Short mmCIF file of C-alpha atoms in Angstrom, two decimals:
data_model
loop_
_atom_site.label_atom_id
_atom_site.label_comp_id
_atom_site.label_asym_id
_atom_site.label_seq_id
_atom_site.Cartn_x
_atom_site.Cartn_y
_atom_site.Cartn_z
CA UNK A 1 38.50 -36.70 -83.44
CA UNK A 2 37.73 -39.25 -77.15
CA UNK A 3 37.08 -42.63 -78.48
CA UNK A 4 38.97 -44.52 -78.75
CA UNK A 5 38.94 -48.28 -76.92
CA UNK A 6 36.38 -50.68 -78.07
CA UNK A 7 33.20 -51.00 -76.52
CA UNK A 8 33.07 -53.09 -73.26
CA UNK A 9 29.88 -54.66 -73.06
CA UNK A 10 30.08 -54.50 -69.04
CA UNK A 11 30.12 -56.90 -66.16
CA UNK A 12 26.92 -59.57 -67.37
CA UNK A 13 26.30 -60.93 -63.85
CA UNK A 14 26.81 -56.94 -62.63
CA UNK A 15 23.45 -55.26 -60.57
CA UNK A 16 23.03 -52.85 -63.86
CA UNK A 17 22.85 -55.98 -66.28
CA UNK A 18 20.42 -57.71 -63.92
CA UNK A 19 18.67 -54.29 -63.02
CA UNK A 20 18.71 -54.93 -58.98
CA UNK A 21 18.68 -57.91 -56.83
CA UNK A 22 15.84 -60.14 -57.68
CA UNK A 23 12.72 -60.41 -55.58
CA UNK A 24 12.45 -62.90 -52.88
CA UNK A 25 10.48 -66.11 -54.13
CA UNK A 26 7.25 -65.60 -51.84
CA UNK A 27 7.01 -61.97 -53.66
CA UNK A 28 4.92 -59.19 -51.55
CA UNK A 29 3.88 -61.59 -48.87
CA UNK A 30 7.41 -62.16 -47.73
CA UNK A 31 7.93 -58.30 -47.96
CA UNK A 32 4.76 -57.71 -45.75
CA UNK A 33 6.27 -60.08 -42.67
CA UNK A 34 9.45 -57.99 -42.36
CA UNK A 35 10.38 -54.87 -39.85
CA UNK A 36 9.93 -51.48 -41.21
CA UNK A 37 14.25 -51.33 -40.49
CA UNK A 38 14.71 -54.24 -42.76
CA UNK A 39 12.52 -53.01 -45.09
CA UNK A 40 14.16 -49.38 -45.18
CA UNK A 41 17.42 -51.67 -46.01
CA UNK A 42 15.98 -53.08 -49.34
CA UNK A 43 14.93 -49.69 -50.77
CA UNK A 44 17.98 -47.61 -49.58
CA UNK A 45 20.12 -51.08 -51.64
CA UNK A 46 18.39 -50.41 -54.91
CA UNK A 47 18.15 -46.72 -54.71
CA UNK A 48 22.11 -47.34 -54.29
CA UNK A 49 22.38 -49.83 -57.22
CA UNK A 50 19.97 -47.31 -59.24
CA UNK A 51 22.36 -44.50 -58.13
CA UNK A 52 25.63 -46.37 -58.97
CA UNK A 53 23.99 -47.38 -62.18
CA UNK A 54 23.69 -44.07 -63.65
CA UNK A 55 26.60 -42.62 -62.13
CA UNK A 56 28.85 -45.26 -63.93
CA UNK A 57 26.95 -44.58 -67.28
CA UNK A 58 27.98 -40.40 -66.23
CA UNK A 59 31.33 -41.59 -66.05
CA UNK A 60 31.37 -43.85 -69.36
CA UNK A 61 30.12 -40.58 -71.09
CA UNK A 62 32.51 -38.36 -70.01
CA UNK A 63 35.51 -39.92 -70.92
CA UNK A 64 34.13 -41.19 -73.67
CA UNK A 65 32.77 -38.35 -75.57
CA UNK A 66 32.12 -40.85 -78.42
CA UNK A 67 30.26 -43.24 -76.72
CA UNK A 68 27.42 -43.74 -79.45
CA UNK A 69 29.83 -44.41 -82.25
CA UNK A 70 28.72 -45.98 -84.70
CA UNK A 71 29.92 -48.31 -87.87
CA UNK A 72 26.20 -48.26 -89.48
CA UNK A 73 28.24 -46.02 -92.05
CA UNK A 74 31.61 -44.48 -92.75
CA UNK A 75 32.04 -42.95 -89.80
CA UNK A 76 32.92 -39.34 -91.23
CA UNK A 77 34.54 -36.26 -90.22
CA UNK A 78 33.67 -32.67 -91.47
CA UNK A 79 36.55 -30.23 -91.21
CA UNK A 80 35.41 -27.09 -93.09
CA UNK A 81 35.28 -23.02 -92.72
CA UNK A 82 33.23 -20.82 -94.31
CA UNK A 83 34.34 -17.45 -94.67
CA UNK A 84 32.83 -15.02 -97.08
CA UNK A 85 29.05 -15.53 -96.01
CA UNK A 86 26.90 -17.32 -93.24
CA UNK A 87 25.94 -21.21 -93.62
CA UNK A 88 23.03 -21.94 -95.65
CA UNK A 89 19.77 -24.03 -93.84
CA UNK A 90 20.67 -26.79 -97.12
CA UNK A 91 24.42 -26.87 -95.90
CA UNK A 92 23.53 -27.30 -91.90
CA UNK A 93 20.82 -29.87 -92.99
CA UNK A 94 23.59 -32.11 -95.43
CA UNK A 95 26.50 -31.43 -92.30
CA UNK A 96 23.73 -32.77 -89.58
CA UNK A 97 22.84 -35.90 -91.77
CA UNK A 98 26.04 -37.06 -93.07
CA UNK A 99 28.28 -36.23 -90.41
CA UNK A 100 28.32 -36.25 -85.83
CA UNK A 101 31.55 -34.94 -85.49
CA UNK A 102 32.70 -31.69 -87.45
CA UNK A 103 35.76 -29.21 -86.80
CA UNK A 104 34.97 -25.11 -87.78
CA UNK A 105 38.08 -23.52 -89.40
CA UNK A 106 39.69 -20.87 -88.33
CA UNK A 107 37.86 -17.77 -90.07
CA UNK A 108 34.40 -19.22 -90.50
CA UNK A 109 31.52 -17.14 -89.79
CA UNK A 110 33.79 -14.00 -89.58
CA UNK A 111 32.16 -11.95 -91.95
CA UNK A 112 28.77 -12.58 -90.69
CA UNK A 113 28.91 -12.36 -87.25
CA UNK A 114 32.08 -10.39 -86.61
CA UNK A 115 34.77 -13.14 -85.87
CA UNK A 116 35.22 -16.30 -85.45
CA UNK A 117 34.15 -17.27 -82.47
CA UNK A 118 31.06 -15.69 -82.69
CA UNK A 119 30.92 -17.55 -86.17
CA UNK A 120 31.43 -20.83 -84.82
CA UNK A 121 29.64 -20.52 -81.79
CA UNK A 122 25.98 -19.79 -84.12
CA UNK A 123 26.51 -22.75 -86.88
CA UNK A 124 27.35 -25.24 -83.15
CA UNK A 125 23.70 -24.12 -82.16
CA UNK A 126 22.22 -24.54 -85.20
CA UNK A 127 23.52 -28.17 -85.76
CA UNK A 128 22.74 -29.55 -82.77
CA UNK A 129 19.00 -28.03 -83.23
CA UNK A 130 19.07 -30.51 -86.41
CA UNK A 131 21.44 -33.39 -84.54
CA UNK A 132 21.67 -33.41 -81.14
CA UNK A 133 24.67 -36.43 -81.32
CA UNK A 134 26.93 -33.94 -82.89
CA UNK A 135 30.15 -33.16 -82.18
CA UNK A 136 30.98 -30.12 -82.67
CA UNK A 137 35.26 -28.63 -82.48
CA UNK A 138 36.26 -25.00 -82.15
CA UNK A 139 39.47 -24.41 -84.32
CA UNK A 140 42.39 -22.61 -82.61
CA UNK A 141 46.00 -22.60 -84.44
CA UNK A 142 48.92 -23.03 -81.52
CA UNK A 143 51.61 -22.08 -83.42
CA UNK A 144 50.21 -19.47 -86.07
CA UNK A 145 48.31 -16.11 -85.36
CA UNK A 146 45.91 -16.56 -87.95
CA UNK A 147 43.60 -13.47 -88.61
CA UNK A 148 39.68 -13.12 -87.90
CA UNK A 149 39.64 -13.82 -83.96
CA UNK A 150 37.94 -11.07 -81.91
CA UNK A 151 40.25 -12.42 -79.35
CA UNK A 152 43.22 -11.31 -81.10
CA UNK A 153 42.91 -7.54 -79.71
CA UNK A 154 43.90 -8.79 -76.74
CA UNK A 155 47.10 -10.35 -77.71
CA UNK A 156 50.57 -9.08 -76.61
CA UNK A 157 53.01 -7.84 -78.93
CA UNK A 158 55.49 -9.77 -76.69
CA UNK A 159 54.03 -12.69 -76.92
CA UNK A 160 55.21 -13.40 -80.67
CA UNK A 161 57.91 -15.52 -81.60
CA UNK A 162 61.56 -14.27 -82.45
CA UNK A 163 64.70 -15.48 -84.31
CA UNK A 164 68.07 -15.51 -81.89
CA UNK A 165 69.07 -12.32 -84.40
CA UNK A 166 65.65 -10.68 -82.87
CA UNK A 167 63.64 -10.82 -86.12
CA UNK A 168 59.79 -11.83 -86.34
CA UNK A 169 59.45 -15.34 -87.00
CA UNK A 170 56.94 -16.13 -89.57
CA UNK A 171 55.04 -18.75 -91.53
CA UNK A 172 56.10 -19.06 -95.30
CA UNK A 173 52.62 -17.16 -95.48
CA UNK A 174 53.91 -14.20 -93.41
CA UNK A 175 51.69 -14.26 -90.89
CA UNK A 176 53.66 -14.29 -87.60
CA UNK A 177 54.25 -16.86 -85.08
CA UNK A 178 53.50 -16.96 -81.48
CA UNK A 179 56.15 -17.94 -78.46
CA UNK A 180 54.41 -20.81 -76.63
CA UNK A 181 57.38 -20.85 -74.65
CA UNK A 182 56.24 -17.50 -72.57
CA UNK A 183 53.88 -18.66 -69.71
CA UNK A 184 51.40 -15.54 -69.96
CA UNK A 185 50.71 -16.69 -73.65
CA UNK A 186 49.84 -20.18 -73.06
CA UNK A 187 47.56 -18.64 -70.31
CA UNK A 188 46.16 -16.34 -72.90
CA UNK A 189 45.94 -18.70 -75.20
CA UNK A 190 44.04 -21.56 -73.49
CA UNK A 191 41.53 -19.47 -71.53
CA UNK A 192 40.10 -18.22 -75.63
CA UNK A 193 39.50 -21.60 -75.55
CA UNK A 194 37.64 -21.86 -72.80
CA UNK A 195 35.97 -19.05 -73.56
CA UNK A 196 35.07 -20.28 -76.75
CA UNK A 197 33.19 -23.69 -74.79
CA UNK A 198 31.32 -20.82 -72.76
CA UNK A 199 30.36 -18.63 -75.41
CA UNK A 200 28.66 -21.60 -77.25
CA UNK A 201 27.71 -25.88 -77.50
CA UNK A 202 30.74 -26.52 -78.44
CA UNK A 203 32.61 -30.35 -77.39
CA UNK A 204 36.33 -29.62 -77.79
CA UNK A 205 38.76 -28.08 -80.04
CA UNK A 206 41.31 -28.52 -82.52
CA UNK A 207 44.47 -27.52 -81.78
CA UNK A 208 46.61 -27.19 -85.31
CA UNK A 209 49.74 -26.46 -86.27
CA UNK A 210 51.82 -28.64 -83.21
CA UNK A 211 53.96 -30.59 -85.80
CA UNK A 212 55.48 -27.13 -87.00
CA UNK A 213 56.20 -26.25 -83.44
CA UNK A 214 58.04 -29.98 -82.92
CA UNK A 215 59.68 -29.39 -86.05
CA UNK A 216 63.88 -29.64 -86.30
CA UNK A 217 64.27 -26.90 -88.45
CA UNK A 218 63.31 -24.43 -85.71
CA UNK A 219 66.45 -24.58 -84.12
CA UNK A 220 68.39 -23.17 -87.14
CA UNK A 221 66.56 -19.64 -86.55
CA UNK A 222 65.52 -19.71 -82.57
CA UNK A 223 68.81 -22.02 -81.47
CA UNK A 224 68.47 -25.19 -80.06
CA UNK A 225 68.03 -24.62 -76.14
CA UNK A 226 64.74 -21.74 -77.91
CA UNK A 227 63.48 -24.52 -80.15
CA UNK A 228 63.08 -26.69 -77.14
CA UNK A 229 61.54 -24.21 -74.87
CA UNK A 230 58.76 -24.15 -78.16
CA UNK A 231 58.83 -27.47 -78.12
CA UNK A 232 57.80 -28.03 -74.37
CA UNK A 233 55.54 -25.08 -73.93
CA UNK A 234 53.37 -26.32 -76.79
CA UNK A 235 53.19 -29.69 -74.55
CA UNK A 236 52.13 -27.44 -71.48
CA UNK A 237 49.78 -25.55 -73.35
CA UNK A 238 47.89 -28.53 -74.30
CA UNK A 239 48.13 -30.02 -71.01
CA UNK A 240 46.77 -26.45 -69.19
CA UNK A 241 44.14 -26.00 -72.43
CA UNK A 242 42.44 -29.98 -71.23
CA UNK A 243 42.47 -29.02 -67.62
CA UNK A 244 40.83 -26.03 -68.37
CA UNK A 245 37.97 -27.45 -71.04
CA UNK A 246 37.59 -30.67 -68.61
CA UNK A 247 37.38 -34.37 -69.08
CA UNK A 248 33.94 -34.29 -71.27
CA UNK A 249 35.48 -32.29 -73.77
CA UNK A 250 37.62 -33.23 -77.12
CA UNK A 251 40.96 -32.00 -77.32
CA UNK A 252 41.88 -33.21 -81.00
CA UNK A 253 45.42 -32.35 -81.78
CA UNK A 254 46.80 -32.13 -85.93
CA UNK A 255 49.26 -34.36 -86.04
CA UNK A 256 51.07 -36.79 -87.37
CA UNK A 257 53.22 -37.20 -90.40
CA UNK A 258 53.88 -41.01 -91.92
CA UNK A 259 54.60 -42.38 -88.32
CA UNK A 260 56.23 -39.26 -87.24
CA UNK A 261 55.62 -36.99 -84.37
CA UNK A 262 53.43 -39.98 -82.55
CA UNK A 263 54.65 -38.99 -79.27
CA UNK A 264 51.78 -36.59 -78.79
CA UNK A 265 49.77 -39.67 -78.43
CA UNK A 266 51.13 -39.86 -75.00
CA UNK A 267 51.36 -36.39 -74.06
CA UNK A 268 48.49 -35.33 -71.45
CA UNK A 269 45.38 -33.73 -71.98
CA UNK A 270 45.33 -34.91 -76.21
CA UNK A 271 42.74 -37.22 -76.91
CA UNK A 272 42.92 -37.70 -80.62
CA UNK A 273 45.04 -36.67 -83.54
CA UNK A 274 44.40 -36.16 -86.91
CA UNK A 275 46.66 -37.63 -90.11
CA UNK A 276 46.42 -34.33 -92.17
CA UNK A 277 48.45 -35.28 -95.42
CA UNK A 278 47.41 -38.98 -96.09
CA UNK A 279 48.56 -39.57 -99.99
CA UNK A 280 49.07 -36.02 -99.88
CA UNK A 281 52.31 -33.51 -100.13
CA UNK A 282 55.30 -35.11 -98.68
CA UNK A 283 53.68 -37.95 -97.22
CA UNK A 284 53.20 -39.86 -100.45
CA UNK A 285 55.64 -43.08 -99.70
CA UNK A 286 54.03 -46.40 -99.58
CA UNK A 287 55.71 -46.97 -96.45
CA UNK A 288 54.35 -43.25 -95.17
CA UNK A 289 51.31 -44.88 -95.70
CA UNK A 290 51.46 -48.23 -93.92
CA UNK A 291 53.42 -45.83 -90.78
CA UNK A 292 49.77 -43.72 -90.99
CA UNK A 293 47.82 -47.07 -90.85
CA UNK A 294 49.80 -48.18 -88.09
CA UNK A 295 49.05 -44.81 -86.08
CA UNK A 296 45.76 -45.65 -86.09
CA UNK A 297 46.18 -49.06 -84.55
CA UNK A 298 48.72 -47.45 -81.89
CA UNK A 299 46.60 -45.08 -80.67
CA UNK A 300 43.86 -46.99 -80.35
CA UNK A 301 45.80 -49.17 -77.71
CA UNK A 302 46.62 -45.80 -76.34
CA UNK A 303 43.10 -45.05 -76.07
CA UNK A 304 43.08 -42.57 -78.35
CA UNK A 305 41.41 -41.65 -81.45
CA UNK A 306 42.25 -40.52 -85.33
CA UNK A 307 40.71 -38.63 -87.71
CA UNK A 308 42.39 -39.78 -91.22
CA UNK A 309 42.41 -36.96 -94.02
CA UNK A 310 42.25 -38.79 -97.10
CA UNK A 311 42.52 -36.52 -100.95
CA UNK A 312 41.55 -37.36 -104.64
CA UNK A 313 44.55 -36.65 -105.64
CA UNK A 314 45.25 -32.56 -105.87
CA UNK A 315 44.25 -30.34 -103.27
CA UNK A 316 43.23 -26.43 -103.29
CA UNK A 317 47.15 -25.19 -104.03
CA UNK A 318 46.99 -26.89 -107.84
CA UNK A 319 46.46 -23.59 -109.04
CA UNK A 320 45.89 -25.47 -112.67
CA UNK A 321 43.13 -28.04 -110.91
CA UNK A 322 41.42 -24.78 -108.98
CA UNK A 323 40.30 -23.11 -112.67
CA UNK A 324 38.45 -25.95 -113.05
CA UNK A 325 34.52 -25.58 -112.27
CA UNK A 326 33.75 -27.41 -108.97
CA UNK A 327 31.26 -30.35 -111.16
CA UNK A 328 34.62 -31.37 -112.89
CA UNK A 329 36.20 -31.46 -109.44
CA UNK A 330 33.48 -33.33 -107.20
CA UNK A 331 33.93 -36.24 -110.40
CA UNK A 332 37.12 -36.60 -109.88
CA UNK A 333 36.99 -36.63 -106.33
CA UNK A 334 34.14 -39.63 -106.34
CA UNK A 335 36.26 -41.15 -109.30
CA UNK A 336 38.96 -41.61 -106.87
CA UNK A 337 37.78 -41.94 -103.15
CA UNK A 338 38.15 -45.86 -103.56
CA UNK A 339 42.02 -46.11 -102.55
CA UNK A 340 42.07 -43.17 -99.47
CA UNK A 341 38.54 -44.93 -98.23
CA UNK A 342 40.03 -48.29 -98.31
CA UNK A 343 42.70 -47.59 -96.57
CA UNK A 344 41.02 -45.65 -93.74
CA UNK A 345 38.80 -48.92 -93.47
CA UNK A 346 41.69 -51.26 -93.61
CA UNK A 347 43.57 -48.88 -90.63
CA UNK A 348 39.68 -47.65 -88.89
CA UNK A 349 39.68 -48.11 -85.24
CA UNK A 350 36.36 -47.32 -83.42
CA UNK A 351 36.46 -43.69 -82.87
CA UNK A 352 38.23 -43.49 -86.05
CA UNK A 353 36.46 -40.67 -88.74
CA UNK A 354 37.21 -40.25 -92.49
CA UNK A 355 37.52 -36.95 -93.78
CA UNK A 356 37.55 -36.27 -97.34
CA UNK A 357 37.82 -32.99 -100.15
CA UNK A 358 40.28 -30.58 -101.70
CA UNK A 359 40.77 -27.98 -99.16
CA UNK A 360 38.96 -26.24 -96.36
CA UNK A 361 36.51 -24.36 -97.55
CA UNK A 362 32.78 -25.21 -98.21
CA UNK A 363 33.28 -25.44 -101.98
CA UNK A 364 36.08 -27.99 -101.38
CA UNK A 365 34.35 -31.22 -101.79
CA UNK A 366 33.76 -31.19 -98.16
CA UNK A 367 29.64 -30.42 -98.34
CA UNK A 368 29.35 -32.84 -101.30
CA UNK A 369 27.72 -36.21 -100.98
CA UNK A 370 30.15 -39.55 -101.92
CA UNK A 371 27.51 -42.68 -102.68
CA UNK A 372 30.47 -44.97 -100.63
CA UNK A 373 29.92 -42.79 -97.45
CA UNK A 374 26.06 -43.65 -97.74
CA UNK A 375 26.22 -47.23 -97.78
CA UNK A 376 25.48 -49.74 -94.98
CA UNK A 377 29.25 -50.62 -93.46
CA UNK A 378 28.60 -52.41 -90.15
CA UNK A 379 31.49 -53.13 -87.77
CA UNK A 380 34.23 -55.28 -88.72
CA UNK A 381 34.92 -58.46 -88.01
CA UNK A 382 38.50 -58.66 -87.42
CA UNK A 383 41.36 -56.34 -87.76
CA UNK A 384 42.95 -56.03 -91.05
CA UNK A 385 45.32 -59.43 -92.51
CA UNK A 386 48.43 -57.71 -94.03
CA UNK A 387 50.92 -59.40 -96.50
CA UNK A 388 53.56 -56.81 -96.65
CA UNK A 389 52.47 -53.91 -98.02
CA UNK A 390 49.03 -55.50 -99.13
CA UNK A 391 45.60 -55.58 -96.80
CA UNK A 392 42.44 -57.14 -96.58
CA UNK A 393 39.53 -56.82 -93.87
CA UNK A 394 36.00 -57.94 -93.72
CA UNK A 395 33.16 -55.64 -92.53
CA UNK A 396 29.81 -56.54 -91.71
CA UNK A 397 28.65 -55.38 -95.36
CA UNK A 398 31.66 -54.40 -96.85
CA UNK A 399 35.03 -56.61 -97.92
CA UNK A 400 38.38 -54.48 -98.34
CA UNK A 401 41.56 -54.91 -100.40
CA UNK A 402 44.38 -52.60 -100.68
CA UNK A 403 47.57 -52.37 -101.94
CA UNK A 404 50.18 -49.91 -100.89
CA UNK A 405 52.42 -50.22 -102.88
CA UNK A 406 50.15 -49.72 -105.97
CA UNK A 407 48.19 -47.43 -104.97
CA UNK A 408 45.40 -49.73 -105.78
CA UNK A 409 42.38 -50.90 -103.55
CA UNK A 410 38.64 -52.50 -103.97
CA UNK A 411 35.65 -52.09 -101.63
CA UNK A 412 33.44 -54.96 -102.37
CA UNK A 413 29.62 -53.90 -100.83
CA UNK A 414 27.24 -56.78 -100.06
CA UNK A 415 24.18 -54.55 -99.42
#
């Protein structure tokens, strides 16, 4: 999920706090006994301070695409796709009151409309006619060809990825990998992007998959002096991709691992990242966990933001847990969404989402209410007080206690 620094309240004794120089003490009679010249002066001065007023609130808004964040609630984050049909009015209505900032998976709307851009392009109109405030991310993968793009005709067999021996290189799916380190695909690659921002109200996109191009391992198959060609042109890609797309839109980048891979925080054009695998697979440590915390508070000195991915637990690949029928699964799920909430509230910066479910789909958990996401929150009132691998903060309505180590945590709600 950009947002990132807290709010500043602005220069009190500034012209836009005091709305223009005040009038003279003797009020229109005063006016009436000066030169036409002088007079021209006075309005041309406030037509500047008007001017300079709203060109510095233009400014605020676009680099600060999240400038009306808010801490009335949870601030959450809807990642979904939906695949095998078109969205539902019921599901755009829930999405447009529970959530401003959502991300469209890759395949969503294909089957409806033809592709996914076409896909994610309607459901962006249709949520902002419900919620104009919302945020809305195209998804792009920068490191796997995944299926369902019209824009995907156009790629370039040369353009995908190959081992030093010359063989495909693939994700443990099979679906093939692209070479950011070739020039005409990062070109390619970036301007479907911007297509995408033309083609429909979208505000950014989310650029997956960049901790699998940064990853070690690569340099086993591609050799090391390949792997960091990959490594670099995903960097470049990124950077072209934001020039391209502009200042006022989001370029939210997945991610970071349990403190790893945080360098993208400084790498240009990346406003945000996301923390995919909080609790989750191989990022399960307590200390993981405190690392992930501790992104959050770096990038927010970076000026960044962070949208946390919290789970109940077992996600869609618990082939055992996915046989169960989706009323068993949303219990569980609100059972346990005390521990991953309280720690996104002990880590929450503003411009800081929580995103919550099983998977990626719309029957996920993801389009399924959570009574702690609908209570009043209000902003906090310090940053968290740790005690080794222990927390507590204090919101507005809301005290917080967590405990790493445990796996434990308590979300006390005064109203």
């Amino acid at each position: 999920m950009t947002p990132c620094a807290t709010d500043s309240p602005g220069d009190p004794s500034g012209p836009c706090a005091r709305g223009g120089s005040s009038p003279p003490p003797h009020g229109r009679r005063q006016l009436a006994t000066r030169s036409p010249a002088i007079g021209r002066c006075i309005i041309l001065r406030a037509v500047g301070v008007a001017l300079g007023c709203a060109f510095a609130a233009t400014a605020r808004a676009a680099t600060d695409p999240f400038a009306d964040f808010s801490w009335d609630r949870v601030p959450v984050n809807i990642h979904f796709g939906k695949r095998g049909a078109d969205m539902t009015e019921a599901e755009l209505d829930f999405i447009a009151a529970h959530s401003d900032f959502v991300t469209l998976e890759k395949g969503h709307g294909a089957s409806a409309h033809g592709g996914t851009e076409a896909g994610i392009a309607d459901t962006a109109r249709r949520l902002k006619q419900r919620n104009p405030r919302i945020k809305v991310l195209f998804y792009l993968n920068a490191f796997i060809n995944w299926p369902g793009y019209e824009s995907y005709q156009t790629f370039r067999p040369e353009w995908t990825l190959r081992s030093a021996a010359g063989e495909v290189v693939t994700h443990p799916s099979g679906t093939p990998r692209p070479d950011p380190s070739n020039p005409a695909f990062r070109e390619w690659w970036s301007e479907v992007v911007a297509a995408a921002m033309r083609r429909g109200p979208l505000d950014g996109l989310f650029a997956d998959a960049l901790q699998q191009a940064l990853a070690p391992a690569l340099a086993k198959s591609l050799g090391e002096t390949k792997a960091r060609a990959v490594a670099e042109g995903i960097r470049e890609m990124m950077a072209l991709t934001k020039r391209k797309l502009g200042r006022e839109k989001i370029l939210l980048a997945n991610g970071t691992r349990a403190g790893k891979n945080v360098e993208l925080l400084d790498w240009e054009g990346i406003d945000g990242v996301m923390i995919e695998h909080f609790d989750a697979f191989t990022a399960r440590d307590p200390y993981d966990l405190k690392a992930d915390l501790d992104t959050m508070a770096l990038a927010a000195r970076k000026g960044k933001f962070v949208a946390l991915k919290g789970w109940p637990g077992f996600t869609w690949l618990d082939a055992d847990m996915m046989k169960r029928p989706h009323r068993e699964l949303l219990e569980l799920a609100r059972a346990r969404i005390t521990f991953p909430l309280g720690c996104f509230l002990i880590g929450a910066q503003r411009g800081s989402y929580f995103c919550y479910a099983w998977g990626y789909t719309e029957t996920m958990g993801g389009l399924d209410a959570y009574p702690e996401l609908e209570r009043p929150l209000g902003p906090p009132r310090a940053d968290a007080a740790w005690q080794g691998l222990t927390a507590t903060r204090e919101f507005a309505h809301a005290s917080v206690w967590i405990d790493l180590e445990r796996k434990q945590a308590r979300i006390e709600w005064r109203k």
